[in-house]
Amino acid sequence: MAFILQKARLFLSFFIVVTFSQTYANNGYDLWLQYKKTENNNLLSHYKSTVKSIVVFGTSKTIEISARELKKGLSGMLGQTIPKTSNIESDNVIVISSLSNLEKNFLPLIENDFVNLPDEGFLIKSVKYRNKNLTLIISKNDIGVLYGSFAFLRLLQTNQRIDNLNIKDAPRLKHRLLNHWDNPDRTVERGYAGFSIWNWHKLPEYIDQRYIDYARANASVGINGTVLTNVNANALILTPEYLEKVEALANVFRPYGIKVYLTARFSAPIQIGKLETADPLDEKVQQWWKNKAKEIYERIPDFGGFLVKANSEGQPGPQNYRRNHVDGANMLADAVAPYGGIVMWRAFVYSEHDPTDRAKQAYSEFVPYDGQFRNNVMVQVKNGAIDFQPREPFHPMFGAMPHTPLTMEFQITQEYLGFSTHLVYLPKLYEEVLQADTYAQGKGSTVAKVIDGSLHNNSLTGMAGVSNIGNDINWTGHHFAQANWYGYGRLAWNPYLSAEKIAEEWIRCTFSNSEEFVDTIKRMMIKSRETVVNYMTPYGLHHIMGTGHHYGPAPWVSNLPRPEWNPVYYHKADGYGIGFNRTKSGSNATSQYFPEVEKMYDKAKTTPEKDLLWFHHLPWDYKLKNELTLWEGIAMKYQQGVNEVYEMLTTWEKMKKYIDNERYNDVKMSLEIQLKEAKWWRDACLLYFQQFSEMPLPDGVHAPNKNLDYYQSLKFPYAPGRG
Ligand code: BDP
């Protein structure tokens, strides 16, 4: 009887497993940490013979987490449990340890490798020890062990061999941060993946599993900091009630090497401190911030510091008191300096009282302050001078402030790039900016060298990514938007990695190692960024999205109170032509670049065509390099964008056999929406611009089946992401 019962139970559990895995095939929650069993049999046996057990030195939480991760990952990918042992005499063992905990006998095998290895760095090395084969994962401090463990697992995830390893790696940037634009009510400004994952109401007692999984995912790509709150800040977060909640999150994140940061609302001394002013030169105000910093550090000894948006888009700041950015930033810097904290002061400023080209304002305002900030201040600069467009030339501030550490701000959430419905692989955009040459110190002075400190010899370095994470089950709303989180993290670790390599890693870790799938999907991802540019803003057009929510095309908008909030300000289409003249004969924004770059952008003929209308106002019949007129070229790009989305959809359909049903269908539905919206962009923009060009659509461009009035009548009062 017992036997029969046991059989029945076995059968039942088998049944449950099978149904479970089909119904909940894959909702994407596990991100790139899928750890599926290795399909390639040769590799599988190679892995099995190289990894028999794990030996762990050290007892910290970080080390424990590393061991658990290795066990989980290896057991998953090898299809058998890989135990932890304490026997270093056995063969084919993975040894993890920080240098200080390592068994003395091992030291001679690796000591030389540690010369010049920065903090957080690690070594993965195959060694022979007393005739046994071992793989050592060793770091200077515990967090490096975790990074090394993830790096080792990635080798298996991407189907590489794991014998003869000698890998040394360390992050190139010190502060690798996510910026959450999350509000206390859990709305997320420019968030398209549900609500904020921070459940402030239930904190500090209730620790959502998400917080742990979030920290783990970030650690797996080397992200080491998180700004929990929106740059349009709420002073409440600095009150004791909320600091207690922040402390609880900090405690969860700490063993994963992640520090928490907060946005500081500049007027907080008035709002929550009962002071009459927030003037940074007022001693009471300075003292208030010092006390606040002390209070925070008493709770959170490794608190990272403050991110500040001041005197921008209505946020309070030092200019309210006729002080300047230096006064404001330095006051906060002094408050956190005794504890090792930093201030990230944003350069995203433009003013309705300043009639000059918006693209010039941040540079004009900040560059004169070079060298005046305290040494724990970083100025945080968006990748381009306007605002996270599908394409912008690099921000002219990069390279222009040799005595001030500049940190790069990228947007991971797709505010201007189709929200979480469009498949756009952003590392291609990041790479383009990082590899751009500023010529600050002659040829080869790339933006990457500015931000990693090597160009101007800064040691305070960083990158910030505006997060695309929300409480959607798959975290980012679109399965492929996970690649943007992943890719951002990898580039913050090493800004010289290629977007293509990152895409390949991500595909292998997230979906499959089948070569056909990897090649096909990689090509699709790499192209996707150019595709969105084609169907939204080709040839350097920018900021022609819907008002406020930035959803869909609205190049016609001209009635907003601030001129630079209107799309017509940016495209300047008229009977003569289209584009923003930023050359010497126009706004002269080109003069903010170093001479070589200025010269290139100052003439239409030498400006790369991808940036043409960013810098030039050109006639509709201007001849492009391909002999088409500008009008024809623009029309053809919009059509090409649509065609390319159609190709993405068919590519995805062809790859069906490699993908679980759930993710296949999710992505397919999104691609269908993307196709619909790409057509909408094409039709609305071409109908609108055609009023000025008065030229027919070239052959091959699909004629719209609705009129311009229709597109202009569309309203989206509930478009997501307005915070
Ligand atoms: C713009 C967003 C706005 C942000 C602002 C910023 O539309 O929601 O507050 O940037 O970066 O892109 O401060």
XYZ file of C-alpha atoms and ligand atoms in Angstrom:
736
model
C 0.000 0.000 0.000
C 2.717 2.396 1.113
C 4.519 1.610 -2.094
C 1.465 2.410 -4.198
C 0.911 5.599 -2.277
C 4.476 6.602 -2.798
C 4.170 5.921 -6.515
C 0.996 7.948 -6.691
C 2.675 10.806 -4.888
C 5.603 10.660 -7.217
C 3.321 10.689 -10.206
C 1.369 13.573 -8.770
C 4.412 15.659 -8.104
C 5.652 14.956 -11.607
C 2.301 16.038 -12.934
C 2.351 19.192 -10.868
C 5.838 20.083 -12.026
C 4.899 19.574 -15.651
C 1.671 21.566 -15.502
C 3.306 24.225 -13.434
C 6.126 24.734 -15.857
C 3.765 24.898 -18.805
C 1.222 27.232 -17.324
C 3.764 29.526 -15.790
C 6.190 28.697 -18.549
C 8.327 31.734 -18.028
C 7.058 35.058 -16.884
C 10.495 36.640 -17.073
C 10.792 37.276 -13.342
C 14.159 35.519 -13.251
C 15.611 38.002 -15.712
C 19.015 36.946 -17.086
C 19.540 34.575 -14.186
C 17.613 31.668 -15.691
C 20.269 28.995 -15.039
C 18.646 26.447 -17.324
C 20.320 23.086 -17.766
C 23.093 23.198 -20.359
C 21.809 21.755 -23.608
C 25.097 21.110 -25.342
C 26.136 17.647 -24.139
C 29.871 18.074 -24.656
C 29.851 21.210 -22.615
C 27.621 19.661 -20.003
C 30.090 16.866 -19.382
C 32.979 19.341 -19.406
C 31.173 21.378 -16.736
C 30.351 18.283 -14.724
C 33.902 17.136 -14.690
C 35.283 20.564 -13.800
C 32.815 21.397 -11.032
C 32.133 18.831 -8.350
C 31.790 20.979 -5.249
C 32.218 24.418 -3.779
C 34.567 25.358 -0.940
C 33.910 28.601 0.857
C 36.269 30.653 3.025
C 34.724 33.405 5.068
C 31.432 33.810 6.809
C 30.088 37.217 5.878
C 26.617 37.564 4.436
C 28.123 38.534 1.113
C 30.163 35.356 1.015
C 27.124 33.333 2.010
C 25.134 34.913 -0.800
C 27.932 34.161 -3.256
C 28.021 30.513 -2.204
C 24.256 30.234 -2.459
C 24.282 31.798 -5.904
C 26.982 29.454 -7.153
C 25.147 26.481 -5.789
C 21.880 27.562 -7.352
C 23.412 28.472 -10.703
C 25.689 25.478 -11.020
C 23.090 22.996 -9.867
C 20.625 24.444 -12.393
C 23.005 24.456 -15.313
C 24.588 21.093 -14.526
C 21.277 19.459 -13.756
C 22.543 18.014 -10.483
C 23.093 19.373 -7.012
C 26.556 20.827 -6.489
C 27.312 20.584 -2.787
C 29.301 22.850 -0.546
C 32.199 21.024 1.128
C 35.001 22.015 3.380
C 37.447 19.592 1.852
C 40.036 21.474 -0.124
C 41.872 18.288 -0.848
C 39.260 17.013 -3.277
C 39.488 17.411 -7.014
C 37.517 19.822 -9.224
C 36.491 22.254 -6.593
C 35.459 25.889 -6.903
C 37.096 27.871 -4.115
C 35.655 31.238 -3.197
C 37.303 33.630 -0.809
C 38.494 37.140 -0.240
C 42.241 37.507 -0.129
C 42.298 38.001 3.645
C 40.359 34.798 4.369
C 42.170 32.597 1.939
C 44.012 29.533 3.211
C 47.681 30.543 3.330
C 48.780 27.668 1.082
C 46.937 29.139 -1.849
C 48.558 32.537 -1.620
C 51.635 31.752 -3.738
C 49.323 30.691 -6.572
C 47.727 34.089 -6.936
C 49.513 36.805 -5.002
C 51.075 38.454 -8.042
C 47.698 38.719 -9.677
C 46.588 41.115 -7.014
C 49.130 43.786 -7.712
C 47.112 46.783 -8.937
C 43.748 45.055 -8.683
C 41.252 47.739 -7.595
C 38.683 47.235 -4.832
C 35.647 45.292 -5.987
C 37.849 43.487 -8.503
C 38.241 39.720 -8.705
C 40.305 36.948 -10.124
C 39.026 33.686 -11.553
C 41.867 31.273 -12.036
C 42.250 27.583 -12.818
C 45.122 26.182 -10.768
C 46.753 22.905 -9.869
C 47.114 22.380 -6.148
C 48.636 19.176 -4.758
C 47.850 17.596 -8.081
C 44.192 18.543 -7.935
C 42.377 20.894 -10.331
C 40.820 23.872 -8.666
C 39.082 27.019 -9.806
C 39.747 29.959 -7.548
C 37.395 32.929 -7.339
C 39.304 35.388 -5.185
C 38.872 39.069 -4.539
C 40.286 41.868 -2.476
C 37.068 42.325 -0.525
C 33.936 40.238 -0.111
C 31.847 42.007 -2.705
C 34.408 41.079 -5.334
C 33.702 37.425 -4.527
C 30.062 37.979 -5.377
C 30.948 39.770 -8.619
C 33.410 37.009 -9.451
C 30.823 34.334 -8.749
C 28.363 35.962 -11.117
C 31.101 36.331 -13.720
C 31.979 32.654 -13.385
C 28.333 31.641 -13.707
C 28.057 33.819 -16.788
C 30.750 31.735 -18.449
C 28.513 28.700 -18.157
C 25.390 30.660 -18.982
C 27.027 31.739 -22.247
C 28.382 28.263 -22.971
C 32.079 28.938 -22.593
C 34.708 26.498 -21.399
C 35.768 26.809 -17.791
C 39.188 25.190 -17.724
C 42.395 27.214 -18.106
C 40.756 30.319 -16.772
C 42.748 33.379 -15.866
C 40.325 36.251 -15.682
C 41.026 39.466 -13.854
C 38.334 42.075 -13.844
C 37.377 45.180 -11.912
C 34.938 48.021 -12.462
C 36.204 51.069 -14.312
C 33.765 53.392 -12.570
C 33.343 53.835 -8.860
C 29.672 54.738 -8.576
C 27.384 52.606 -10.736
C 23.923 53.762 -9.895
C 20.314 53.333 -10.739
C 18.183 56.438 -10.338
C 14.592 55.647 -9.491
C 12.149 58.398 -10.288
C 9.780 56.849 -7.738
C 7.342 58.839 -5.627
C 6.177 58.059 -2.084
C 2.706 57.169 -3.416
C 4.350 54.483 -5.577
C 3.743 56.218 -8.885
C 6.861 56.324 -11.025
C 7.643 59.377 -13.090
C 8.330 58.111 -16.608
C 7.813 54.572 -15.381
C 6.034 52.131 -17.683
C 6.355 48.865 -15.773
C 3.689 49.285 -13.145
C 4.117 50.923 -9.783
C 7.229 51.491 -7.726
C 8.721 48.374 -6.181
C 9.230 50.321 -2.927
C 6.259 49.594 -0.740
C 6.727 52.535 1.620
C 3.495 51.844 3.415
C 4.579 48.404 4.575
C 8.188 49.272 5.281
C 10.176 48.989 7.486
C 8.730 45.749 8.879
C 7.593 44.102 5.684
C 10.497 43.056 3.490
C 9.186 42.202 0.076
C 11.090 39.371 -1.643
C 11.414 41.786 -4.548
C 13.926 43.873 -2.651
C 16.229 40.903 -2.320
C 15.764 39.825 -5.909
C 16.347 43.395 -7.045
C 19.616 43.589 -5.128
C 20.726 40.245 -6.485
C 19.996 41.225 -10.088
C 21.873 44.485 -9.680
C 24.849 42.794 -8.085
C 24.960 40.328 -10.965
C 25.879 43.191 -13.303
C 27.885 45.201 -10.798
C 25.459 48.009 -9.976
C 26.510 49.294 -6.556
C 24.137 52.105 -5.708
C 20.520 53.079 -5.920
C 18.865 56.443 -5.586
C 15.492 55.435 -4.227
C 13.526 58.584 -4.939
C 12.468 60.899 -7.732
C 14.650 63.836 -8.735
C 11.485 65.902 -8.486
C 11.903 65.327 -4.820
C 9.600 65.113 -1.873
C 11.103 66.359 1.393
C 9.131 63.767 3.365
C 11.715 61.125 2.570
C 14.118 62.949 4.898
C 11.804 62.713 7.925
C 12.454 60.102 10.625
C 9.355 58.102 9.613
C 10.733 57.572 6.145
C 14.393 57.299 7.088
C 13.457 54.257 9.112
C 12.080 52.705 5.939
C 15.129 53.711 3.941
C 17.287 52.095 6.608
C 15.402 48.821 6.201
C 16.102 48.836 2.462
C 19.752 49.715 3.065
C 20.043 46.693 5.339
C 18.678 44.418 2.632
C 20.958 45.825 -0.050
C 24.204 46.051 1.944
C 25.403 42.457 1.556
C 24.874 42.820 -2.186
C 27.293 45.743 -2.264
C 24.570 48.282 -2.922
C 24.433 51.619 -1.157
C 21.321 53.721 -0.937
C 21.149 57.375 -1.887
C 18.304 59.863 -1.656
C 17.227 62.895 -3.598
C 17.438 66.017 -1.481
C 14.737 68.590 -1.977
C 16.517 71.873 -1.675
C 13.702 73.513 0.262
C 13.550 70.703 2.845
C 14.840 72.939 5.680
C 11.670 75.000 5.235
C 9.273 72.165 4.535
C 10.283 69.734 7.208
C 12.758 71.772 9.245
C 10.557 74.735 10.083
C 13.254 77.186 8.965
C 12.299 80.319 7.121
C 14.818 79.952 4.391
C 16.813 77.343 2.521
C 19.557 79.808 1.592
C 22.750 77.762 1.348
C 24.818 80.560 2.848
C 22.636 80.827 5.925
C 24.320 79.171 8.885
C 21.127 77.731 10.273
C 20.429 76.091 6.954
C 23.932 74.681 6.770
C 23.586 73.353 10.298
C 20.212 71.845 9.480
C 21.728 69.827 6.665
C 24.663 68.810 8.855
C 22.272 67.541 11.480
C 20.219 65.786 8.868
C 23.307 64.060 7.486
C 24.306 62.986 10.989
C 20.839 61.588 11.607
C 20.947 59.647 8.350
C 24.438 58.256 8.941
C 23.533 57.147 12.430
C 20.976 54.894 10.846
C 22.817 54.073 7.661
C 26.575 54.263 8.178
C 27.278 53.565 4.503
C 24.653 55.944 3.119
C 25.828 56.990 -0.350
C 24.797 60.636 -0.461
C 22.414 63.000 -2.216
C 21.247 63.488 -5.769
C 19.906 66.968 -6.425
C 17.823 68.557 -9.127
C 17.900 72.252 -8.358
C 16.525 75.244 -10.208
C 15.282 73.127 -13.017
C 11.704 72.712 -14.200
C 10.336 74.480 -11.138
C 12.403 72.660 -8.506
C 13.740 74.884 -5.717
C 17.443 75.593 -5.564
C 20.137 78.045 -4.523
C 19.141 80.502 -7.245
C 15.933 81.188 -5.306
C 18.265 82.982 -2.879
C 20.502 84.511 -5.555
C 23.133 81.922 -4.852
C 24.573 79.606 -7.446
C 25.001 75.898 -8.089
C 28.392 75.858 -6.392
C 26.941 77.337 -3.202
C 24.163 74.780 -3.162
C 26.242 71.739 -4.000
C 29.080 72.604 -1.646
C 26.758 73.131 1.290
C 25.370 69.623 0.894
C 28.816 68.239 0.168
C 30.088 69.631 3.466
C 27.219 67.996 5.312
C 27.995 64.487 4.032
C 31.781 64.769 3.715
C 32.607 63.674 7.289
C 30.944 60.335 6.545
C 32.394 59.782 3.092
C 29.188 60.735 1.284
C 28.947 62.338 -2.130
C 26.654 64.806 -3.846
C 25.517 64.337 -7.400
C 24.390 67.723 -8.630
C 22.422 67.579 -11.852
C 23.263 69.773 -14.812
C 19.841 69.320 -16.393
C 18.869 72.978 -16.255
C 17.140 75.338 -18.630
C 15.015 78.354 -17.947
C 12.029 80.071 -19.444
C 13.760 83.367 -18.671
C 16.702 82.444 -20.835
C 15.938 83.138 -24.491
C 18.999 81.274 -25.780
C 18.793 77.837 -27.378
C 17.862 75.337 -24.675
C 20.652 73.057 -25.886
C 23.210 75.689 -24.825
C 21.990 76.510 -21.348
C 23.492 73.773 -19.162
C 26.952 74.319 -20.614
C 26.694 78.100 -20.232
C 25.558 77.770 -16.665
C 27.975 75.112 -15.444
C 31.255 75.330 -17.320
C 32.276 78.624 -15.667
C 32.114 76.836 -12.290
C 34.724 74.272 -13.250
C 37.074 73.625 -10.357
C 34.878 75.314 -7.745
C 32.991 72.310 -6.465
C 34.119 70.378 -3.381
C 35.960 67.175 -4.115
C 32.992 65.004 -3.107
C 30.705 66.587 -5.714
C 30.001 65.085 -9.092
C 28.095 67.001 -11.721
C 25.611 64.669 -13.336
C 25.138 65.322 -17.040
C 22.584 63.761 -19.361
C 24.031 62.102 -22.430
C 22.759 64.868 -24.693
C 21.998 68.553 -24.301
C 18.216 68.327 -24.668
C 16.561 65.339 -23.072
C 17.011 61.609 -23.662
C 15.940 61.692 -27.293
C 16.132 58.632 -29.574
C 19.326 60.255 -30.831
C 21.282 63.258 -29.601
C 24.857 64.287 -30.259
C 26.917 63.940 -27.071
C 26.550 66.711 -24.496
C 29.185 69.424 -25.049
C 29.868 69.531 -21.290
C 31.762 66.244 -21.595
C 35.391 67.217 -21.798
C 34.711 70.867 -21.002
C 35.136 70.675 -17.203
C 38.562 69.118 -16.635
C 38.569 69.973 -12.912
C 35.135 68.604 -12.107
C 34.182 64.940 -12.080
C 31.272 64.482 -14.475
C 28.985 61.536 -14.111
C 26.967 60.281 -17.070
C 23.191 60.129 -16.795
C 21.525 57.758 -19.230
C 17.826 56.996 -19.297
C 16.980 53.316 -19.198
C 13.259 53.876 -19.030
C 11.960 54.673 -22.511
C 10.264 58.014 -21.962
C 10.841 59.149 -25.540
C 11.374 55.743 -27.103
C 8.045 53.982 -27.033
C 7.582 53.405 -23.290
C 7.628 49.715 -22.417
C 5.908 48.664 -25.617
C 8.695 49.224 -28.134
C 11.606 46.867 -28.487
C 14.634 49.153 -28.463
C 18.043 47.919 -27.377
C 19.542 50.943 -25.665
C 23.180 49.908 -25.145
C 23.597 50.813 -28.824
C 22.645 54.378 -27.906
C 24.892 54.360 -24.823
C 27.809 53.010 -26.815
C 27.434 55.698 -29.467
C 27.699 58.406 -26.811
C 30.518 56.755 -24.853
C 32.599 56.286 -27.987
C 32.002 59.834 -29.268
C 35.189 61.854 -29.493
C 35.144 65.164 -27.609
C 38.658 66.130 -28.800
C 39.125 67.703 -25.354
C 42.758 66.570 -25.327
C 43.078 65.923 -29.046
C 41.893 62.931 -31.041
C 40.761 59.921 -29.013
C 39.338 61.917 -26.066
C 36.187 59.878 -25.932
C 33.285 60.536 -23.588
C 34.131 57.193 -21.938
C 37.563 58.559 -21.033
C 35.977 61.670 -19.560
C 33.694 59.726 -17.276
C 36.143 57.021 -16.229
C 38.452 59.796 -15.070
C 41.357 58.781 -17.281
C 41.269 61.889 -19.465
C 41.532 64.433 -16.671
C 42.852 62.241 -13.916
C 39.758 62.197 -11.674
C 39.241 59.409 -9.214
C 35.598 60.190 -8.432
C 33.791 58.498 -11.286
C 30.303 57.266 -11.981
C 27.330 56.551 -14.164
C 23.629 56.893 -13.436
C 20.790 55.153 -15.244
C 17.190 56.267 -14.840
C 15.575 52.975 -13.990
C 12.936 51.158 -16.029
C 11.945 48.922 -13.127
C 8.471 48.592 -11.708
C 6.320 45.971 -10.052
C 5.298 44.269 -13.308
C 5.992 40.565 -13.008
C 8.808 40.814 -15.552
C 10.194 43.957 -13.849
C 10.502 46.163 -16.916
C 7.189 45.818 -18.736
C 8.830 44.372 -21.859
C 11.042 41.304 -21.778
C 13.566 43.018 -24.013
C 13.673 46.079 -21.756
C 15.444 43.811 -19.272
C 18.358 43.923 -21.707
C 18.555 47.683 -21.168
C 18.872 47.277 -17.408
C 21.437 44.531 -17.918
C 23.338 46.420 -20.594
C 23.369 49.616 -18.595
C 24.913 47.764 -15.668
C 27.553 46.125 -17.820
C 28.533 49.473 -19.356
C 28.667 51.147 -15.957
C 31.097 48.400 -14.989
C 33.085 48.819 -18.167
C 32.136 51.632 -20.543
C 34.366 50.138 -23.220
C 32.360 46.932 -23.684
C 30.652 46.612 -27.037
C 26.877 46.747 -27.207
C 27.003 43.716 -29.442
C 28.908 41.588 -26.979
C 26.505 42.618 -24.232
C 23.495 41.718 -26.376
C 24.936 38.309 -27.064
C 25.573 37.643 -23.385
C 22.114 38.753 -22.453
C 20.400 36.608 -25.084
C 22.320 33.521 -24.032
C 21.644 34.101 -20.341
C 17.990 35.019 -20.809
C 16.711 32.857 -23.642
C 18.877 30.317 -25.363
C 22.328 29.370 -26.534
C 21.138 28.010 -29.874
C 23.391 29.666 -32.398
C 20.651 30.388 -34.887
C 18.580 32.088 -32.210
C 21.494 34.058 -30.787
C 22.620 35.356 -34.201
C 19.153 36.269 -35.361
C 17.999 37.967 -32.196
C 21.294 39.752 -31.754
C 20.991 41.287 -35.211
C 17.433 42.303 -34.447
C 18.413 43.967 -31.167
C 21.401 45.784 -32.597
C 19.300 47.278 -35.361
C 16.365 48.192 -33.137
C 17.778 51.503 -31.932
C 18.250 52.814 -35.473
C 14.766 51.581 -36.266
C 13.128 53.708 -33.577
C 15.117 56.714 -34.764
C 13.876 56.056 -38.290
C 10.202 55.978 -37.431
C 10.292 58.722 -34.790
C 13.014 61.284 -35.411
C 15.225 60.629 -38.459
C 18.140 62.854 -39.533
C 18.549 64.603 -36.202
C 14.933 65.623 -35.626
C 14.075 65.682 -31.919
C 11.475 66.360 -29.262
C 8.438 66.091 -31.507
C 6.583 63.740 -29.143
C 3.172 64.321 -27.572
C 2.945 67.035 -24.964
C 3.612 66.198 -21.327
C 3.341 62.445 -21.554
C 5.632 62.224 -24.597
C 3.517 59.455 -26.079
C 3.260 59.342 -29.861
C 3.924 61.990 -32.496
C 2.816 65.611 -32.080
C 5.120 67.819 -34.180
C 2.296 70.346 -34.500
C 2.137 71.379 -30.839
C 2.840 75.102 -30.507
C 0.615 76.392 -27.721
C 2.518 75.544 -24.541
C 3.490 78.433 -22.303
C 7.231 77.846 -22.477
C 8.579 78.014 -26.042
C 11.028 75.156 -25.503
C 8.223 72.845 -24.482
C 6.766 72.989 -27.982
C 7.854 70.583 -30.704
C 7.751 73.411 -33.283
C 10.642 74.992 -31.358
C 12.796 71.970 -32.220
C 11.973 71.138 -35.829
C 11.290 74.643 -37.118
C 9.606 73.352 -40.269
C 8.561 76.116 -42.661
C 8.084 76.720 -46.373
C 11.840 76.806 -46.870
C 12.843 73.694 -45.008
C 13.322 72.003 -41.664
C 15.780 71.715 -38.763
C 17.346 73.809 -35.985
C 20.198 76.042 -37.066
C 22.734 75.676 -34.272
C 25.696 76.859 -36.361
C 27.387 80.243 -36.223
C 24.604 81.732 -38.324
C 22.065 80.323 -35.867
C 22.159 79.667 -32.112
C 25.895 78.906 -32.265
C 25.553 75.881 -30.001
C 28.262 74.295 -32.138
C 30.753 76.682 -30.521
C 30.386 74.782 -27.247
C 32.240 71.824 -28.752
C 35.999 71.593 -29.129
C 37.220 73.069 -32.448
C 37.454 69.796 -34.387
C 33.902 68.851 -33.484
C 32.629 72.388 -33.900
C 34.075 72.531 -37.395
C 32.457 69.240 -38.313
C 28.998 70.220 -37.027
C 29.140 73.757 -38.344
C 28.769 72.708 -41.975
C 25.928 70.583 -43.273
C 28.234 68.733 -45.643
C 30.540 67.538 -42.843
C 27.819 66.840 -40.273
C 27.020 63.137 -40.105
C 23.598 62.843 -41.699
C 22.237 61.161 -38.610
C 22.608 64.537 -36.823
C 21.816 66.810 -39.761
C 18.660 68.572 -38.574
C 19.930 68.854 -35.013
C 22.404 71.441 -36.302
C 21.032 72.751 -39.584
C 17.930 74.269 -41.064
C 17.983 72.979 -44.607
C 15.756 73.380 -47.663
C 13.350 70.605 -48.512
C 15.220 69.979 -51.751
C 18.658 69.769 -50.059
C 20.571 66.895 -51.681
C 21.438 64.040 -49.371
C 24.440 61.768 -49.911
C 22.175 59.197 -51.538
C 20.990 61.786 -54.086
C 17.491 61.984 -52.626
C 16.086 65.339 -51.601
C 15.797 65.968 -47.887
C 12.021 65.608 -48.105
C 12.312 62.285 -49.893
C 14.988 61.129 -47.475
C 12.853 61.919 -44.447
C 9.834 60.188 -45.944
C 11.906 57.127 -46.843
C 13.339 56.900 -43.313
C 9.876 56.890 -41.762
C 8.876 54.129 -44.147
C 12.082 52.206 -43.486
C 11.386 52.380 -39.761
C 7.970 50.810 -40.292
C 9.429 48.123 -42.555
C 12.045 47.296 -39.970
C 9.482 46.824 -37.207
C 7.604 44.532 -39.542
C 10.853 42.586 -40.023
C 11.320 42.353 -36.248
C 7.874 40.875 -35.933
C 8.456 38.258 -38.616
C 11.893 37.471 -37.207
C 10.350 36.880 -33.825
C 7.708 34.624 -35.345
C 10.394 32.578 -37.062
C 12.176 32.064 -33.754
C 9.093 30.704 -32.015
C 10.479 27.226 -31.557
C 13.272 28.491 -29.354
C 11.058 30.406 -26.933
C 8.604 29.454 -24.210
C 5.011 30.352 -25.034
C 4.565 32.965 -22.402
C 7.476 35.167 -23.339
C 6.900 34.489 -27.033
C 3.347 35.775 -26.868
C 4.167 38.721 -24.642
C 6.839 39.981 -26.986
C 4.732 39.303 -30.065
C 1.844 41.383 -28.744
C 4.213 44.232 -27.971
C 5.777 44.056 -31.428
C 2.318 44.286 -32.948
C 1.650 47.458 -30.982
C 5.052 48.766 -31.976
C 4.210 48.210 -35.635
C 0.913 50.022 -35.266
C 2.616 52.926 -33.525
C 5.471 53.104 -36.028
C 2.881 53.549 -38.784
C 1.162 56.193 -36.706
C 4.462 58.067 -36.340
C 5.139 57.836 -40.084
C 1.702 58.975 -41.154
C 1.241 61.769 -38.636
C 4.714 63.243 -39.149
C 4.694 63.038 -42.918
C 1.212 64.562 -43.216
C 2.263 67.377 -40.927
C 5.617 68.126 -42.592
C 4.092 67.803 -46.043
C 2.090 70.979 -45.386
C 5.402 72.822 -45.511
C 7.302 70.854 -48.123
C 4.290 70.716 -50.452
C 5.940 67.766 -52.130
C 4.477 64.356 -52.933
C 5.422 61.226 -51.039
C 8.142 59.358 -52.920
C 7.483 55.921 -54.387
C 7.666 53.222 -51.786
C 6.206 55.331 -48.995
C 2.805 54.166 -47.936
C 0.090 56.837 -48.260
C -1.694 57.549 -44.974
C -5.292 56.452 -44.841
C -6.334 59.115 -42.342
C -5.909 62.860 -42.499
C -3.875 65.185 -40.329
C -6.931 66.395 -38.402
C -7.487 62.889 -37.200
C -3.965 62.567 -35.794
C -4.156 65.998 -34.231
C -7.415 65.131 -32.525
C -5.952 62.171 -30.614
C -5.690 62.791 -26.876
C -4.157 60.580 -24.201
C -5.047 61.999 -20.808
C -4.161 58.732 -19.096
C -0.938 57.873 -20.859
C 1.292 56.261 -18.235
C 4.396 57.615 -16.587
C 3.396 61.087 -15.511
C 4.187 60.349 -11.924
C 12.561 64.876 -18.380
C 11.301 64.261 -17.861
C 10.893 64.767 -16.503
C 12.089 64.736 -15.569
C 13.209 65.530 -16.175
C 14.490 65.437 -15.387
O 10.277 64.509 -18.789
O 9.856 63.961 -16.043
O 11.765 65.228 -14.331
O 13.534 65.027 -17.433
O 15.374 64.715 -15.814
O 13.075 63.954 -19.257
O 14.635 66.090 -14.365
